[in-house]
Short mmCIF file of C-alpha atoms and ligand atoms in Angstrom, two decimals:
data_model
loop_
_atom_site.label_atom_id
_atom_site.label_comp_id
_atom_site.label_asym_id
_atom_site.label_seq_id
_atom_site.Cartn_x
_atom_site.Cartn_y
_atom_site.Cartn_z
CA UNK A 186 62.89 25.40 79.98
CA UNK A 187 62.67 27.52 76.87
CA UNK A 188 61.25 26.91 73.41
CA UNK A 189 62.51 27.91 70.01
CA UNK A 190 61.58 28.10 66.31
CA UNK A 191 57.80 27.83 66.72
CA UNK A 192 55.25 27.75 69.52
CA UNK A 193 53.05 24.78 70.48
CA UNK A 194 55.94 22.31 70.62
CA UNK A 195 54.79 20.98 73.97
CA UNK A 196 57.09 22.74 76.43
CA UNK A 197 54.49 22.14 79.12
CA UNK A 198 54.49 18.43 78.44
CA UNK A 199 58.29 18.25 78.38
CA UNK A 200 58.52 20.25 81.64
CA UNK A 201 55.95 17.91 83.19
CA UNK A 202 57.86 14.88 81.93
CA UNK A 203 61.13 16.14 83.40
CA UNK A 204 59.30 16.78 86.68
CA UNK A 205 57.94 13.27 86.61
CA UNK A 206 61.37 11.75 85.91
CA UNK A 207 63.05 13.68 88.72
CA UNK A 208 60.31 12.55 91.11
CA UNK A 209 61.00 9.01 90.03
CA UNK A 210 64.56 9.50 91.28
CA UNK A 211 63.17 10.50 94.66
CA UNK A 212 63.52 14.29 94.33
CA UNK A 213 61.06 16.94 95.54
CA UNK A 214 60.10 19.17 92.67
CA UNK A 215 57.83 21.97 91.60
CA UNK A 216 57.10 23.32 88.13
CA UNK A 217 56.23 26.93 87.39
CA UNK A 218 55.19 28.87 84.31
CA UNK A 219 56.36 32.41 83.49
CA UNK A 220 54.20 34.06 80.84
CA UNK A 221 55.37 37.23 79.12
CA UNK A 222 52.00 38.98 78.74
CA UNK A 223 50.80 41.97 80.77
CA UNK A 224 47.55 40.49 82.13
CA UNK A 225 47.93 39.80 85.85
CA UNK A 226 46.52 36.31 85.20
CA UNK A 227 44.72 34.59 82.30
CA UNK A 228 41.38 34.78 84.17
CA UNK A 229 40.22 37.67 82.02
CA UNK A 230 41.38 36.10 78.74
CA UNK A 231 39.05 34.55 76.21
CA UNK A 232 39.82 30.83 75.65
CA UNK A 233 40.47 31.66 71.97
CA UNK A 234 43.43 33.72 73.14
CA UNK A 235 45.00 31.33 75.58
CA UNK A 236 43.01 28.10 75.88
CA UNK A 237 41.50 26.93 79.13
CA UNK A 238 41.98 28.82 82.35
CA UNK A 239 43.22 26.38 84.98
CA UNK A 240 42.50 26.99 88.68
CA UNK A 241 44.82 26.04 91.53
CA UNK A 242 43.64 24.80 94.93
CA UNK A 243 44.47 28.18 96.46
CA UNK A 244 42.30 29.98 93.92
CA UNK A 245 44.69 31.35 91.30
CA UNK A 246 43.49 31.49 87.69
CA UNK A 247 46.43 30.20 85.67
CA UNK A 248 47.82 28.95 82.40
CA UNK A 249 46.62 25.53 81.25
CA UNK A 250 50.16 24.14 81.44
CA UNK A 251 49.73 23.96 85.21
CA UNK A 252 47.08 21.34 84.47
CA UNK A 253 49.72 19.23 82.73
CA UNK A 254 52.11 19.73 85.66
CA UNK A 255 49.49 18.41 88.08
CA UNK A 256 48.28 15.55 85.89
CA UNK A 257 51.84 14.27 85.37
CA UNK A 258 53.33 14.83 88.82
CA UNK A 259 50.34 14.55 91.16
CA UNK A 260 51.43 17.57 93.15
CA UNK A 261 49.33 20.67 93.73
CA UNK A 262 50.53 23.89 92.20
CA UNK A 263 49.73 27.20 93.92
CA UNK A 264 49.63 30.93 93.09
CA UNK A 265 53.42 31.06 93.09
CA UNK A 266 53.57 28.63 90.16
CA UNK A 267 52.04 31.02 87.64
CA UNK A 268 53.73 34.35 87.00
CA UNK A 269 53.10 36.94 84.30
CA UNK A 270 54.96 40.07 83.29
CA UNK A 271 51.93 41.96 84.64
CA UNK A 272 52.38 40.49 88.10
CA UNK A 273 56.11 41.20 88.11
CA UNK A 274 55.54 44.83 87.19
CA UNK A 275 52.69 45.18 89.65
CA UNK A 276 54.91 43.94 92.51
CA UNK A 277 57.73 46.29 91.56
CA UNK A 278 55.41 49.27 91.12
CA UNK A 279 53.72 48.57 94.47
CA UNK A 280 57.14 48.47 96.13
CA UNK A 281 58.09 51.73 94.45
CA UNK A 282 54.93 53.43 95.78
CA UNK A 283 55.60 52.06 99.23
CA UNK A 284 59.01 53.65 99.13
CA UNK A 285 61.09 50.47 99.11
CA UNK A 286 63.49 51.89 96.52
CA UNK A 287 63.55 55.52 97.72
CA UNK A 288 66.03 57.60 95.77
CA UNK A 289 66.47 55.10 92.95
CA UNK A 290 65.43 55.05 89.31
CA UNK A 291 63.43 51.87 88.75
CA UNK A 292 64.64 49.98 85.69
CA UNK A 293 64.06 46.71 83.85
CA UNK A 294 67.59 45.69 84.85
CA UNK A 295 68.04 45.25 87.80
CA UNK A 296 64.61 45.84 89.39
CA UNK A 297 62.36 43.83 87.08
CA UNK A 298 64.96 41.10 86.56
CA UNK A 299 65.57 40.88 90.33
CA UNK A 300 61.87 40.36 90.93
CA UNK A 301 61.84 37.65 88.22
CA UNK A 302 64.83 35.94 89.83
CA UNK A 303 63.23 36.11 93.27
CA UNK A 304 60.21 34.30 91.92
CA UNK A 305 62.26 31.80 89.91
CA UNK A 306 64.05 30.94 93.16
CA UNK A 307 60.69 30.84 94.99
CA UNK A 308 61.90 33.01 97.80
CA UNK A 309 58.36 33.40 99.18
CA UNK A 310 57.72 29.65 99.26
CA UNK A 311 58.30 27.79 102.53
CA UNK A 312 58.29 24.34 100.90
CA UNK A 313 61.66 22.69 100.30
CA UNK A 314 62.43 21.59 96.75
CA UNK A 315 65.38 19.79 95.24
CA UNK A 316 64.44 21.10 91.81
CA UNK A 317 62.41 24.06 90.57
CA UNK A 318 61.51 23.73 86.91
CA UNK A 319 60.69 27.09 85.33
CA UNK A 320 59.03 27.11 81.94
CA UNK A 321 59.26 30.38 80.03
CA UNK A 322 56.21 30.98 77.83
CA UNK A 323 56.56 32.09 74.22
CA UNK A 324 59.39 31.46 71.76
CA UNK A 325 63.02 32.61 71.89
CA UNK A 326 63.33 35.98 70.21
CA UNK A 327 59.98 37.37 71.41
CA UNK A 328 60.51 40.95 72.53
CA UNK A 329 58.31 40.47 75.59
CA UNK A 330 60.28 37.63 77.10
CA UNK A 331 63.65 39.43 76.99
CA UNK A 332 63.64 40.35 80.73
CA UNK A 333 62.89 36.69 81.60
CA UNK A 334 65.84 35.59 79.48
CA UNK A 335 68.12 38.14 81.10
CA UNK A 336 67.08 36.77 84.51
CA UNK A 337 67.87 33.25 83.30
CA UNK A 338 71.30 34.38 82.12
CA UNK A 339 72.06 35.97 85.50
CA UNK A 340 70.82 32.94 87.44
CA UNK A 341 72.89 30.54 85.35
CA UNK A 342 75.93 32.64 86.07
CA UNK A 343 75.18 32.93 89.79
CA UNK A 344 74.17 29.31 90.38
CA UNK A 345 76.74 27.57 88.19
CA UNK A 346 76.15 23.82 88.12
CA UNK A 347 72.98 24.27 90.17
CA UNK A 348 71.19 25.74 87.15
CA UNK A 349 70.59 24.04 83.83
CA UNK A 350 69.02 25.23 80.59
CA UNK A 351 66.84 22.90 78.52
CA UNK A 352 65.85 24.21 75.12
CA UNK A 353 63.09 22.62 73.07
CA UNK A 354 63.23 23.27 69.33
CA UNK A 355 61.71 22.01 66.13
CA UNK A 356 63.30 20.03 63.32
CA UNK A 357 61.05 20.17 60.25
CA UNK A 358 60.96 17.54 57.53
CA UNK A 359 60.91 18.91 53.99
CA UNK A 360 59.06 16.41 51.87
CA UNK A 361 60.22 17.84 48.53
CA UNK A 362 63.85 17.57 49.61
CA UNK A 363 63.26 14.33 51.52
CA UNK A 364 65.31 15.72 54.40
CA UNK A 365 65.04 16.99 57.92
CA UNK A 366 66.38 20.48 58.49
CA UNK A 367 68.40 21.52 61.52
CA UNK A 368 69.06 25.12 60.48
CA UNK A 369 66.12 26.63 62.43
CA UNK A 370 67.45 24.88 65.54
CA UNK A 371 70.93 26.24 64.98
CA UNK A 372 69.50 29.74 64.61
CA UNK A 373 67.39 29.40 67.70
CA UNK A 374 70.38 28.27 69.77
CA UNK A 375 72.46 31.13 68.35
CA UNK A 376 69.77 33.52 69.49
CA UNK A 377 69.93 32.03 72.98
CA UNK A 378 73.70 32.28 72.97
CA UNK A 379 73.38 35.89 71.83
CA UNK A 380 71.48 36.53 75.04
CA UNK A 381 74.32 34.96 76.98
CA UNK A 382 72.66 31.60 77.58
CA UNK A 383 74.34 28.38 76.54
CA UNK A 384 71.74 25.60 76.58
CA UNK A 385 72.88 22.44 78.38
CA UNK A 386 70.28 20.08 76.94
CA UNK A 387 68.51 20.24 73.57
CA UNK A 388 65.31 18.39 72.82
CA UNK A 389 64.34 18.31 69.15
CA UNK A 390 60.65 17.99 68.36
CA UNK A 391 60.15 16.04 65.19
CA UNK A 392 57.47 14.25 63.23
CA UNK A 393 60.02 11.76 61.86
CA UNK A 394 62.56 9.65 63.71
CA UNK A 395 65.92 11.45 63.54
CA UNK A 396 69.09 9.56 62.70
CA UNK A 397 72.01 9.60 65.11
CA UNK A 398 73.97 11.71 62.58
CA UNK A 399 71.39 14.52 62.80
CA UNK A 400 71.67 14.65 66.58
CA UNK A 401 75.45 14.63 66.32
CA UNK A 402 75.40 17.50 63.86
CA UNK A 403 73.18 19.61 66.11
CA UNK A 404 75.43 18.86 69.08
CA UNK A 405 78.56 20.02 67.33
CA UNK A 406 76.98 23.17 65.87
CA UNK A 407 75.43 24.19 69.17
CA UNK A 408 78.20 23.49 71.71
CA UNK A 409 76.10 20.88 73.46
CA UNK A 410 77.48 17.47 74.43
CA UNK A 411 76.28 14.66 72.19
CA UNK A 412 74.52 12.72 74.91
CA UNK A 413 72.54 15.86 75.79
CA UNK A 414 70.81 16.19 72.41
CA UNK A 415 67.67 14.10 72.18
CA UNK A 416 64.53 13.86 70.19
CA UNK A 417 60.88 14.04 71.00
CA UNK A 418 58.94 12.31 68.25
CA UNK A 419 55.19 12.49 67.78
CA UNK A 420 53.66 9.82 69.99
CA UNK A 421 50.12 8.42 70.14
CA UNK A 422 49.70 9.78 73.68
CA UNK A 423 51.33 12.66 75.55
CA UNK A 424 51.63 10.33 78.54
CA UNK A 425 54.25 8.30 76.67
CA UNK A 426 56.62 11.28 76.63
CA UNK A 427 58.23 10.65 80.06
CA UNK A 428 59.02 7.05 79.08
CA UNK A 429 60.35 8.09 75.68
CA UNK A 430 62.60 10.70 77.32
CA UNK A 431 63.79 8.28 79.98
CA UNK A 432 64.73 5.75 77.29
CA UNK A 433 67.04 8.39 75.83
CA UNK A 434 68.51 9.16 79.24
CA UNK A 435 67.15 12.68 79.76
CA UNK A 436 66.82 12.12 83.51
CA UNK A 437 70.37 10.82 83.83
CA UNK A 438 71.96 13.58 81.78
CA UNK A 439 70.17 16.28 83.82
CA UNK A 440 71.19 14.72 87.12
CA UNK A 441 74.74 14.12 85.98
CA UNK A 442 75.17 17.68 84.71
CA UNK A 443 73.82 19.05 87.97
CA UNK A 444 75.95 16.74 90.09
CA UNK A 445 73.02 14.86 91.60
CA UNK A 446 72.59 11.18 92.29
CA UNK A 447 70.71 8.84 90.01
CA UNK A 448 68.53 6.14 91.46
CA UNK A 449 69.27 2.91 89.61
CA UNK A 450 65.79 1.47 89.98
CA UNK A 451 63.94 4.51 88.60
CA UNK A 452 61.86 3.02 85.83
CA UNK A 453 58.35 4.55 85.97
CA UNK A 454 56.77 1.20 86.88
CA UNK A 455 53.44 2.58 88.02
CA UNK A 456 53.23 5.02 85.13
CA UNK A 457 53.96 2.27 82.60
CA UNK A 458 51.15 0.19 84.06
CA UNK A 459 48.70 2.95 83.15
CA UNK A 460 50.21 3.22 79.66
CA UNK A 461 49.81 -0.51 79.28
CA UNK A 462 46.12 -0.26 80.19
CA UNK A 463 45.80 2.56 77.67
CA UNK A 464 47.35 0.48 74.92
CA UNK A 465 45.22 -2.55 75.66
CA UNK A 466 41.91 -0.67 75.58
CA UNK A 467 39.98 -1.97 72.61
CA UNK A 468 36.39 -0.75 72.87
CA UNK A 469 35.64 2.80 71.82
CA UNK A 470 33.06 5.15 73.31
CA UNK A 471 31.94 8.49 72.00
CA UNK A 472 31.43 11.34 74.42
CA UNK A 473 29.92 14.60 73.19
CA UNK A 474 31.45 17.81 74.50
CA UNK A 475 28.70 20.38 74.27
CA UNK A 476 30.33 23.79 74.34
CA UNK A 477 30.96 26.91 72.31
CA UNK A 478 34.72 26.76 71.74
CA UNK A 479 35.75 24.57 68.82
CA UNK A 480 39.34 24.59 69.98
CA UNK A 481 41.37 21.68 71.44
CA UNK A 482 42.78 23.76 74.28
CA UNK A 483 39.55 25.39 75.44
CA UNK A 484 38.40 22.37 77.45
CA UNK A 485 41.85 20.84 77.98
CA UNK A 486 41.39 19.48 81.50
CA UNK A 487 37.97 18.04 80.69
CA UNK A 488 39.36 16.29 77.60
CA UNK A 489 42.29 14.86 79.54
CA UNK A 490 40.09 13.81 82.47
CA UNK A 491 37.82 11.93 80.07
CA UNK A 492 40.75 10.26 78.29
CA UNK A 493 42.30 9.22 81.59
CA UNK A 494 38.97 7.94 82.95
CA UNK A 495 38.63 5.95 79.71
CA UNK A 496 41.98 4.26 80.38
CA UNK A 497 40.73 3.10 83.79
CA UNK A 498 37.57 1.70 82.17
CA UNK A 499 39.43 -0.03 79.39
CA UNK A 500 37.91 2.14 76.67
CA UNK A 501 39.29 4.57 74.14
CA UNK A 502 37.36 7.81 74.34
CA UNK A 503 36.36 9.48 71.12
CA UNK A 504 35.51 13.10 71.88
CA UNK A 505 32.92 14.62 69.62
CA UNK A 506 32.75 18.39 69.84
CA UNK A 507 29.17 19.62 69.54
CA UNK A 508 28.87 23.36 69.01
CA UNK A 509 26.08 24.49 71.32
CA UNK A 510 25.45 27.58 69.18
CA UNK A 511 24.42 25.38 66.27
CA UNK A 512 22.11 23.09 68.27
CA UNK A 513 18.41 23.48 67.57
CA UNK A 514 15.35 21.25 67.94
CA UNK A 515 16.00 20.33 64.28
CA UNK A 516 19.64 19.26 64.73
CA UNK A 517 19.72 17.88 68.27
CA UNK A 518 18.72 14.32 67.34
CA UNK A 519 21.29 13.96 64.58
CA UNK A 520 24.03 15.47 66.76
CA UNK A 521 23.44 13.39 69.86
CA UNK A 522 21.74 10.14 68.91
CA UNK A 523 25.03 8.28 68.35
CA UNK A 524 26.87 9.31 71.52
CA UNK A 525 27.41 7.20 74.66
CA UNK A 526 27.65 10.15 77.01
CA UNK A 527 27.40 13.92 77.10
CA UNK A 528 29.44 16.55 78.92
CA UNK A 529 27.86 19.97 79.14
CA UNK A 530 30.80 22.32 79.38
CA UNK A 531 31.52 25.31 81.61
CA UNK A 532 31.34 28.83 80.25
CA UNK A 533 30.28 32.44 80.63
CA UNK A 534 27.63 34.60 79.02
CA UNK A 535 24.63 34.20 76.80
CA UNK A 536 26.19 32.77 73.65
CA UNK A 537 25.36 29.11 73.07
CA UNK A 538 23.40 28.52 76.26
CA UNK A 539 20.08 27.60 74.62
CA UNK A 540 21.94 24.77 72.87
CA UNK A 541 23.29 23.56 76.22
CA UNK A 542 19.76 23.62 77.65
CA UNK A 543 18.50 21.66 74.66
CA UNK A 544 21.29 19.10 75.11
CA UNK A 545 20.41 18.75 78.81
CA UNK A 546 16.79 18.10 77.86
CA UNK A 547 17.66 15.59 75.17
CA UNK A 548 20.00 13.77 77.57
CA UNK A 549 17.46 13.73 80.40
CA UNK A 550 14.56 12.53 78.29
CA UNK A 551 16.67 9.88 76.51
CA UNK A 552 18.52 8.81 79.67
CA UNK A 553 22.00 9.33 78.22
CA UNK A 554 24.78 9.51 80.85
CA UNK A 555 25.38 13.23 81.31
CA UNK A 556 27.86 15.30 83.25
CA UNK A 557 27.19 19.03 83.65
CA UNK A 558 30.15 21.07 84.83
CA UNK A 559 29.72 24.55 86.33
CA UNK A 560 27.70 26.42 83.66
CA UNK A 561 26.75 22.95 82.41
CA UNK A 562 25.23 22.11 85.80
CA UNK A 563 23.41 25.46 85.80
CA UNK A 564 21.93 24.65 82.39
CA UNK A 565 20.70 21.26 83.70
CA UNK A 566 18.97 23.13 86.51
CA UNK A 567 17.35 25.66 84.17
CA UNK A 568 16.19 22.96 81.76
CA UNK A 569 14.58 21.03 84.61
CA UNK A 570 12.74 24.14 85.81
CA UNK A 571 11.42 24.93 82.33
CA UNK A 572 10.39 21.43 81.34
CA UNK A 573 9.50 19.68 84.60
CA UNK A 574 8.64 22.40 87.13
CA UNK A 575 6.74 24.35 84.49
CA UNK A 576 8.56 27.68 84.81
CA UNK A 577 8.91 28.51 81.13
CA UNK A 578 10.83 31.68 81.95
CA UNK A 579 13.33 30.04 84.31
CA UNK A 580 16.82 31.39 83.78
CA UNK A 581 20.11 32.42 85.34
CA UNK A 582 20.54 36.00 86.48
CA UNK A 583 23.72 35.98 84.41
CA UNK A 584 21.65 35.74 81.21
CA UNK A 585 18.43 37.41 82.26
CA UNK A 586 18.48 39.79 85.21
CA UNK A 587 14.71 40.31 85.12
CA UNK A 588 13.36 36.74 85.19
CA UNK A 589 10.91 36.03 88.04
CA UNK A 590 12.20 32.43 88.14
CA UNK A 591 15.89 32.99 88.75
CA UNK A 592 16.71 29.38 89.57
CA UNK A 593 20.39 30.30 89.15
CA UNK A 594 21.17 33.46 91.05
CA UNK A 595 24.17 35.65 91.71
CA UNK A 596 26.08 34.84 94.90
CA UNK A 597 25.61 37.37 97.68
CA UNK A 598 29.27 38.43 97.81
CA UNK A 599 29.43 38.88 94.02
CA UNK A 600 26.78 41.60 93.91
CA UNK A 601 28.70 44.81 94.39
CA UNK A 602 32.05 44.11 92.80
CA UNK A 603 33.94 46.91 91.10
CA UNK A 604 36.65 44.69 89.57
CA UNK A 605 36.40 41.65 87.29
CA UNK A 606 39.88 40.12 87.62
CA UNK A 607 40.36 37.45 90.29
CA UNK A 608 37.06 38.19 92.04
CA UNK A 609 35.05 35.03 91.29
CA UNK A 610 34.52 32.32 93.87
CA UNK A 611 37.86 30.64 93.23
CA UNK A 612 39.77 27.66 94.54
CA UNK A 613 38.95 24.67 96.69
CA UNK A 614 35.99 24.47 99.06
CA UNK A 615 34.56 21.61 101.11
CA UNK A 616 31.40 19.90 99.97
CA UNK A 617 29.30 17.61 102.14
CA UNK A 618 27.58 14.76 100.28
CA UNK A 619 24.09 13.47 101.09
CA UNK A 620 24.25 10.00 102.69
CA UNK A 621 22.14 8.08 100.17
CA UNK A 622 23.16 9.89 97.04
CA UNK A 623 24.87 8.47 93.97
CA UNK A 624 27.76 10.89 94.39
CA UNK A 625 28.31 9.73 97.98
CA UNK A 626 28.68 6.17 96.70
CA UNK A 627 30.93 7.27 93.82
CA UNK A 628 33.30 9.28 96.01
CA UNK A 629 33.22 6.74 98.85
CA UNK A 630 33.59 9.50 101.43
CA UNK A 631 31.22 11.98 103.13
CA UNK A 632 33.11 15.25 102.54
CA UNK A 633 35.13 16.22 99.48
CA UNK A 634 37.11 19.28 98.49
CA UNK A 635 36.76 20.66 94.97
CA UNK A 636 37.86 23.70 92.96
CA UNK A 637 35.51 26.46 91.91
CA UNK A 638 35.37 29.32 89.42
CA UNK A 639 31.99 31.04 89.25
CA UNK A 640 29.83 33.97 90.31
CA UNK A 641 26.37 32.36 90.12
CA UNK A 642 24.82 29.51 92.06
CA UNK A 643 21.74 27.35 92.50
CA UNK A 644 18.96 29.42 94.11
CA UNK A 645 18.19 27.52 97.34
CA UNK A 646 14.66 28.95 97.51
CA UNK A 647 13.75 26.32 94.89
CA UNK A 648 15.31 23.32 96.62
CA UNK A 649 12.04 21.76 97.70
CA UNK A 650 10.37 22.14 94.32
CA UNK A 651 13.33 20.42 92.65
CA UNK A 652 13.62 17.62 95.16
CA UNK A 653 9.91 16.79 94.98
CA UNK A 654 10.13 16.59 91.20
CA UNK A 655 13.18 14.28 91.23
CA UNK A 656 16.28 16.44 90.90
CA UNK A 657 18.14 16.25 94.22
CA UNK A 658 20.60 18.67 95.77
CA UNK A 659 23.17 16.16 96.99
CA UNK A 660 26.27 18.22 97.69
CA UNK A 661 26.42 21.36 99.81
CA UNK A 662 29.03 23.62 101.24
CA UNK A 663 29.06 22.94 105.01
CA UNK A 664 29.36 26.64 105.91
CA UNK A 665 27.47 28.63 103.29
CA UNK A 666 25.07 25.77 102.38
CA UNK A 667 25.49 26.62 98.70
CA UNK A 668 24.29 23.76 96.49
CA UNK A 669 27.34 22.27 94.76
CA UNK A 670 25.93 19.07 93.18
CA UNK A 671 22.59 18.03 91.70
CA UNK A 672 21.60 14.57 90.49
CA UNK A 673 18.57 12.77 89.13
CA UNK A 674 18.79 9.35 90.79
CA UNK A 675 16.10 7.86 88.52
CA UNK A 676 18.38 8.24 85.52
CA UNK A 677 21.45 6.14 84.78
CA UNK A 678 23.95 8.97 85.28
CA UNK A 679 22.75 12.54 85.32
CA UNK A 680 24.94 14.65 87.60
CA UNK A 681 25.85 18.32 87.61
CA UNK A 682 28.61 19.90 89.68
CA UNK A 683 29.01 23.60 90.41
CA UNK A 684 32.74 22.93 90.86
CA UNK A 685 35.32 21.74 88.32
CA UNK A 686 36.39 18.15 89.03
CA UNK A 687 38.49 18.19 85.86
CA UNK A 688 41.15 20.30 87.60
CA UNK A 689 41.98 17.52 90.02
CA UNK A 690 42.04 14.42 87.84
CA UNK A 691 45.58 13.07 87.37
CA UNK A 692 47.05 10.15 85.44
CA UNK A 693 47.73 8.10 88.56
CA UNK A 694 44.68 9.36 90.46
CA UNK A 695 41.77 9.84 88.08
CA UNK A 696 38.81 11.73 89.51
CA UNK A 697 36.09 9.33 90.78
CA UNK A 698 33.28 11.27 89.07
CA UNK A 699 34.96 10.99 85.68
CA UNK A 700 35.75 7.30 86.18
CA UNK A 701 32.15 6.61 87.18
CA UNK A 702 30.80 8.69 84.29
CA UNK A 703 32.93 6.78 81.79
CA UNK A 704 31.80 3.52 83.36
CA UNK A 705 28.21 4.56 82.70
CA UNK A 706 29.13 5.55 79.12
CA UNK A 707 30.90 2.21 78.62
CA UNK A 708 27.79 0.32 79.65
CA UNK A 709 25.73 2.27 77.18
CA UNK A 710 25.67 -0.32 74.43
N1 LIG B 824 29.09 31.64 84.21
C1 LIG B 824 28.78 30.80 85.33
C2 LIG B 824 29.04 31.50 86.65
O1 LIG B 824 29.77 32.45 86.72
C3 LIG B 824 29.55 29.49 85.25
C4 LIG B 824 31.04 29.65 85.30
C5 LIG B 824 31.79 28.44 84.80
O2 LIG B 824 31.23 27.62 84.07
N2 LIG B 824 33.05 28.32 85.16
O3 LIG B 824 28.52 31.08 87.66
#
């Protein structure tokens, strides 16, 4: 899967949709993302650079597209599903130092391209797949992605019918001319062909419905069969994309071109049921996202988890971004008095945290349903210490190393690290829930497994003080006893989790905490 003309066309959503459709035909699939930048993973990137950092069950910090893959297909991705140029080079350089290529000059072709191909073919993965969908980040023509494209060319040649190239491009509408323009698409395909890759399927992103004649024209200019050129119009919800693509026969054309069987009864029944619920939702609820990044992609999985949980509660969720840096005792009332629920977002560092603490206090004292996630949970804990326990100087060691009331402290094994990349507490860990807690009732099971990404934690020395004052530690790691969940049972819904439930909410299996939170928000009026 490649993209042309411009970025942000939704390659991740199209890859996820294709994955979903192939699953519907009974095939075992996986979807992977190859990013052309040099960072080993996006864990060290600022969300402004690359949006949210998604975390896999096995603890890899990855591109947010993996979140789409999981939400659409309900399968877990792993470290093998996210590859960067940095990781490719690191592997090759490590091999060179070990002496694996003794006597040879190491070059982009064949050594780098061979390593790319090895990963595209998932040679290290023991799981059996019928299809591996590989999405190449960036746009055709980027200098950085050239080795990826060369690997694609070689694989297409080597695998023949067993490999297929889908290219997603953009067809703009020029209002002044009153016409859609296919020239950028033609250029983009030419560029692909110049690299030796003939696309088999073209998907044209468009804001306007395209006439049959436009698709025909693109087909003939680009050497692609007519039935393999389709359009992806703007839709009210990204979850309608698989249905829209199936209606145009994308699944059938892929299977036919690859010589695979089509299941006649594949029709996305279960998926359509969710879409139907989404369309019939009438009531609207406003949920405030209190965070510091005013950017759609920064809290992608949280946004999607809330939207999905809304569907299951029959409500449309209106997300109101509240910039925590701008919150003050003067503005808090006007920012939060009209919302039905509040999410206090994850994050790192000092900037904007006083606003999150203020939001936690406003929510607690006004009994507004509130969900604190990771740093958000830590801010709930600090606020409670300052306002209820009477420790005015309570803080996290992350923000204030000197505070005598370090209610959030650094984890033991994080103290003497020499490297930043990939060293947080990452991936899924078990969490035991207290028998009479709200969360135990919400999950409906005694032990859960959730994904983490943090260095700091609740300081257990304060457990008793908190519990006596009404904030309970209701989820703990069975081995390390780290506190993973706090709740105030006296309030309608006031829960903080040290882990990130948003990473494991999918369209067909929404996360119980988000569903319950939205239920509380829906009852708010
Ligand atoms: N900065 C906090 C920590 O490292 C929270 C991290 C997060 O919100 N993901 O513990």
